């Protein structure tokens, strides 16, 4: 069963909770840019695809809000490379 992701704007994060632990994809919004700067999945939850679900939720929200994405987090950057359908969200350098 896929985890339920909740957007917590007051925390600037997308979160999911399982087994009494919380996984997070954190962001900063800078104008029309969503800077995805940190993804963290506790060891007890790793290897279950939770980071991917969190990042997908963040990117889906960015698309719905018509935001460009700057993936500072290495996991987000790798996710976007593996999912070319998300590359149109990338903020051009400069």
N, CA and C of each residue as an Amber inpcrd file, in Angstrom:
protein
   282
   0.8430000  -1.1840000   0.0000000   0.0000000   0.0000000   0.0000000
   0.8850000   1.2430000   0.0000000   0.5760000   2.1760000  -0.8970000
   1.3700000   3.4030000  -1.0150000   1.0930000   4.3180000   0.1750000
   2.1430000   4.9210000   0.7290000   1.9370000   5.8140000   1.8760000
   1.1370000   7.0550000   1.4890000   0.4350000   7.5970000   2.4530000
  -0.3340000   8.8250000   2.2560000   0.5930000  10.0030000   2.5230000
   0.7070000  10.8720000   1.5360000   1.5640000  12.0550000   1.6540000
   0.6760000  13.2600000   1.9410000   1.1000000  14.0410000   2.9040000
   0.3730000  15.2510000   3.2900000   1.2640000  16.4580000   3.0330000
   0.7010000  17.4530000   2.3480000   1.4310000  18.7110000   2.1440000
   1.2440000  19.5490000   3.3950000   2.3360000  19.9340000   4.0170000
   2.3050000  20.7610000   5.2310000   2.9600000  22.1030000   4.9110000
   2.1930000  23.0440000   4.3110000   2.7880000  24.3250000   3.9220000
   3.4250000  25.0790000   5.0850000   2.8780000  24.9330000   6.2830000
   3.4420000  25.6390000   7.4330000   4.8420000  25.1230000   7.7750000
   5.1460000  23.8890000   7.3580000   6.4800000  23.3030000   7.5530000
   7.3170000  23.3910000   6.2820000   6.6960000  23.8420000   5.1800000
   7.3250000  23.8290000   3.8660000   7.8390000  22.4240000   3.5600000
   6.9160000  21.4600000   3.6440000   7.3170000  20.0690000   3.4590000
   6.1370000  19.2040000   3.0360000   6.4910000  18.1040000   2.3980000
   5.5700000  17.0050000   2.1380000   6.0020000  15.8940000   3.0760000
   5.0610000  15.3280000   3.8200000   5.4160000  14.3490000   4.8500000
   4.5330000  13.1100000   4.7580000   5.0620000  12.0320000   5.2690000
   4.2930000  10.8130000   5.4760000   4.7880000  10.1840000   6.7680000
   3.8860000   9.5220000   7.4620000   4.2350000   8.8930000   8.7300000
   3.8850000   7.4110000   8.6600000   4.8200000   6.5910000   9.1020000
   4.6070000   5.1500000   9.1770000   5.4650000   4.6140000  10.3080000
   4.9600000   3.6160000  10.9750000   5.7050000   2.9810000  12.0700000
   6.2100000   4.0210000  13.0730000   5.3830000   5.0160000  13.3390000
   5.6790000   6.0670000  14.3260000   6.8930000   6.9160000  13.9620000
   7.2800000   6.9210000  12.6710000   8.3590000   7.7930000  12.2160000
   7.8680000   8.5980000  11.0220000   8.5190000   9.7130000  10.7830000
   8.1010000  10.6260000   9.7240000   9.1920000  10.7640000   8.6750000
   8.7640000  10.6920000   7.4250000   9.6580000  10.9500000   6.2870000
   9.2310000  12.2800000   5.6830000  10.1980000  13.0130000   5.1090000
   9.9150000  14.3710000   4.6650000  10.6520000  14.7220000   3.3800000
   9.9970000  15.5240000   2.5500000  10.6260000  16.1950000   1.4190000
  10.3960000  17.6830000   1.6680000  11.4640000  18.3870000   2.0070000
  11.3580000  19.7900000   2.4120000  11.6780000  20.7180000   1.2460000
  11.0480000  21.8890000   1.2860000  11.2340000  22.8570000   0.2080000
  11.2600000  24.2800000   0.7400000  11.7020000  25.1820000  -0.1300000
  11.5610000  26.6230000   0.0650000  10.9360000  27.1460000  -1.2150000
   9.9840000  28.0140000  -1.0710000   9.3970000  28.6340000  -2.2570000
  10.0340000  30.0030000  -2.4290000  10.5840000  30.2340000  -3.6250000
  11.2100000  31.5130000  -3.9450000  10.5400000  32.0330000  -5.2100000
   9.5290000  32.8630000  -5.0330000   8.7800000  33.3740000  -6.1780000
   8.1090000  32.2370000  -6.9170000   8.4510000  32.0840000  -8.1930000
   7.8480000  31.0230000  -8.9990000   8.7150000  29.7640000  -9.0320000
   9.6190000  29.6470000  -8.0590000  10.5250000  28.5030000  -8.0110000
  10.3300000  27.7290000  -6.7120000  10.2470000  26.4110000  -6.8560000
  10.1870000  25.5220000  -5.7070000  11.5740000  24.9040000  -5.5560000
  12.2750000  25.2670000  -4.4920000  13.6060000  24.7360000  -4.2260000
  13.4340000  23.5140000  -3.3230000  13.6590000  22.3440000  -3.8770000
  13.5590000  21.1000000  -3.1010000  14.9410000  20.8030000  -2.5430000
  15.1020000  21.0430000  -1.2330000  16.4480000  21.0370000  -0.6580000
  16.7670000  19.8600000   0.2460000  15.7750000  19.0570000   0.6200000
  16.1010000  17.9690000   1.5470000  15.0200000  16.9010000   1.5000000
  15.4440000  15.6530000   1.3540000  14.5510000  14.5060000   1.4630000
  15.1490000  13.5780000   2.4960000  14.3360000  13.1900000   3.4770000
  14.8450000  12.3290000   4.5440000  13.8380000  11.2340000   4.8500000
  14.3280000  10.0140000   4.8140000  13.5250000   8.8470000   5.1740000
  14.2810000   8.1210000   6.2810000  13.6650000   7.9650000   7.4520000
  14.3460000   7.2720000   8.5550000  14.7500000   5.8470000   8.1490000
  15.8190000   5.3290000   8.7340000  16.3080000   3.9960000   8.3750000
  15.2330000   2.9090000   8.3940000  14.3310000   2.9580000   9.3420000
  13.2960000   1.9240000   9.4480000  12.3640000   1.9070000   8.2420000
  12.3080000   3.0160000   7.4910000  11.3960000   3.1120000   6.3470000
  12.1150000   3.0540000   5.0030000  13.4260000   2.9970000   5.0080000
  14.1790000   3.0320000   3.7570000  13.9610000   1.7600000   2.9500000
  14.1130000   1.8990000   1.6300000  13.9780000   0.7620000   0.7390000
  12.5490000   0.4110000   0.3840000  11.6080000   1.2720000   0.7290000
  10.1910000   1.0000000   0.4730000   9.5940000   1.9470000  -0.5660000
  10.4340000   2.7850000  -1.1810000   9.9420000   3.7130000  -2.1980000
   9.2890000   4.9660000  -1.6380000   9.4630000   5.2010000  -0.3560000
   8.8040000   6.3410000   0.2820000   9.3760000   7.6670000  -0.2090000
  10.6730000   7.7510000  -0.3830000  11.2700000   8.9970000  -0.8820000
  10.7000000   9.3350000  -2.2540000  10.5530000   8.3460000  -3.1070000
  10.0040000   8.5770000  -4.4440000   8.5740000   9.0910000  -4.3820000
   7.7860000   8.5420000  -3.4820000   6.3970000   8.9790000  -3.3380000
   6.3460000  10.4330000  -2.8580000   7.2180000  10.7830000  -1.9240000
   7.2700000  12.1640000  -1.4280000   7.6670000  13.1360000  -2.5380000
   8.7080000  12.7900000  -3.2830000   9.1880000  13.6750000  -4.3460000
   8.1390000  13.8040000  -5.4440000   7.4840000  12.7110000  -5.7970000
   6.4350000  12.7770000  -6.8140000   5.3300000  13.7290000  -6.3740000
   4.9420000  13.6660000  -5.1010000   3.9000000  14.5670000  -4.5900000
   4.3430000  16.0190000  -4.6940000   5.6020000  16.2870000  -4.3520000
   6.1150000  17.6550000  -4.4270000   6.1430000  18.1500000  -5.8740000
   6.5730000  17.2950000  -6.7860000   6.6310000  17.6930000  -8.1940000
   5.2370000  17.8550000  -8.7920000   4.3110000  17.0020000  -8.3890000
   2.9210000  17.1540000  -8.8500000   2.3510000  18.4880000  -8.3770000
   2.6620000  18.8610000  -7.1460000   2.1790000  20.1350000  -6.6080000
   2.8160000  21.3040000  -7.3560000   4.1140000  21.1950000  -7.6290000
   4.8080000  22.2480000  -8.3810000   4.1450000  22.4300000  -9.7460000
   3.8360000  21.3400000 -10.4030000   3.1870000  21.4160000 -11.7150000
   1.8080000  22.0790000 -11.5930000   1.0380000  21.6760000 -10.6090000
  -0.3020000  22.2470000 -10.4200000  -0.2420000  23.7450000 -10.1190000
   0.8130000  24.1590000  -9.4220000   0.9850000  25.5700000  -9.0530000
   1.7430000  26.3590000 -10.1210000   2.1400000  25.6920000 -11.1930000
   2.9020000  26.2970000 -12.2920000   4.2410000  26.8660000 -11.8120000
   4.9040000  26.0900000 -10.9640000   6.2060000  26.4770000 -10.4310000
   7.3090000  25.7550000 -11.1800000   8.4600000  26.3930000 -11.2610000
   9.6560000  25.7320000 -11.7400000  10.3410000  25.1150000 -10.5300000
  11.1840000  24.1230000 -10.7740000  11.8180000  23.3860000  -9.6840000
  13.3330000  23.5110000  -9.7710000  13.9340000  23.7700000  -8.6170000
  15.3880000  23.7180000  -8.4920000  15.6960000  22.5830000  -7.5120000
  16.2000000  21.4460000  -8.0080000  16.4690000  20.2980000  -7.1300000
  17.8410000  20.3890000  -6.4700000  17.9080000  20.9970000  -5.3100000
  19.1660000  21.0860000  -4.5600000  19.4810000  19.7360000  -3.9170000
  18.4610000  19.0230000  -3.4960000  18.6110000  17.6880000  -2.9100000
  19.0600000  16.7050000  -3.9940000  20.1200000  15.9620000  -3.7270000
  20.6480000  15.0250000  -4.7240000  19.6350000  13.9360000  -5.0680000
  18.8180000  13.5300000  -4.1050000  17.8090000  12.5020000  -4.4030000
  16.7840000  13.0460000  -5.3900000  16.3380000  14.2790000  -5.1950000
  15.3540000  14.8780000  -6.1060000  15.9450000  14.9870000  -7.5090000
  17.1920000  15.4230000  -7.6040000  17.8420000  15.5370000  -8.9170000
  17.9050000  14.1760000  -9.6030000  18.2730000  13.1370000  -8.8630000
  18.3440000  11.7880000  -9.4310000  16.9510000  11.3010000  -9.8360000
  15.9590000  11.5740000  -9.0110000  14.5780000  11.1860000  -9.3320000
  14.1420000  11.8230000 -10.6480000  14.4430000  13.0970000 -10.8070000
  14.0330000  13.7990000 -12.0250000  14.7580000  13.2460000 -13.2510000
  16.0180000  12.8730000 -13.1110000  16.7450000  12.2610000 -14.2300000
  16.1160000  10.9130000 -14.6060000  15.6730000  10.1580000 -13.5990000
  15.0510000   8.8540000 -13.8580000  13.6280000   8.9720000 -14.3880000
  13.0190000  10.1450000 -14.2290000  11.6450000  10.3790000 -14.6760000
  11.6340000  11.5820000 -15.6120000  11.9930000  11.3570000 -16.8850000
  12.1320000  12.4750000 -17.8170000  10.8570000  13.2920000 -18.0110000
   9.7240000  12.7370000 -17.6650000   8.4730000  13.4960000 -17.7730000
   8.4200000  14.6590000 -16.7930000   9.3610000  14.7100000 -15.8500000
   9.4040000  15.8170000 -14.8900000  10.3970000  16.9060000 -15.2910000
  11.2210000  16.6480000 -16.2920000  12.3080000  17.5730000 -16.6290000
  11.8260000  18.9380000 -17.1140000  10.6010000  19.0120000 -17.6240000
  10.0700000  20.3080000 -18.0500000   9.8620000  21.2570000 -16.8680000
   9.8870000  20.7230000 -15.6520000   9.7250000  21.5480000 -14.4460000
  11.0250000  22.2410000 -14.0320000  12.1630000  21.7590000 -14.5370000
  13.4550000  22.3060000 -14.1240000  13.5780000  23.7870000 -14.4380000
  14.0450000  24.5250000 -13.4630000  14.3410000  25.9400000 -13.6800000
  15.6370000  26.0230000 -14.4820000  15.6350000  26.7680000 -15.5790000
  16.8770000  26.9130000 -16.3570000  17.9640000  27.5750000 -15.5160000
  19.2110000  27.1810000 -15.7110000  20.2990000  27.7970000 -14.9610000
  20.4260000  29.2900000 -15.2920000  20.9170000  30.0120000 -14.2880000
  21.1630000  31.4300000 -14.5310000  20.3420000  32.2900000 -13.7710000
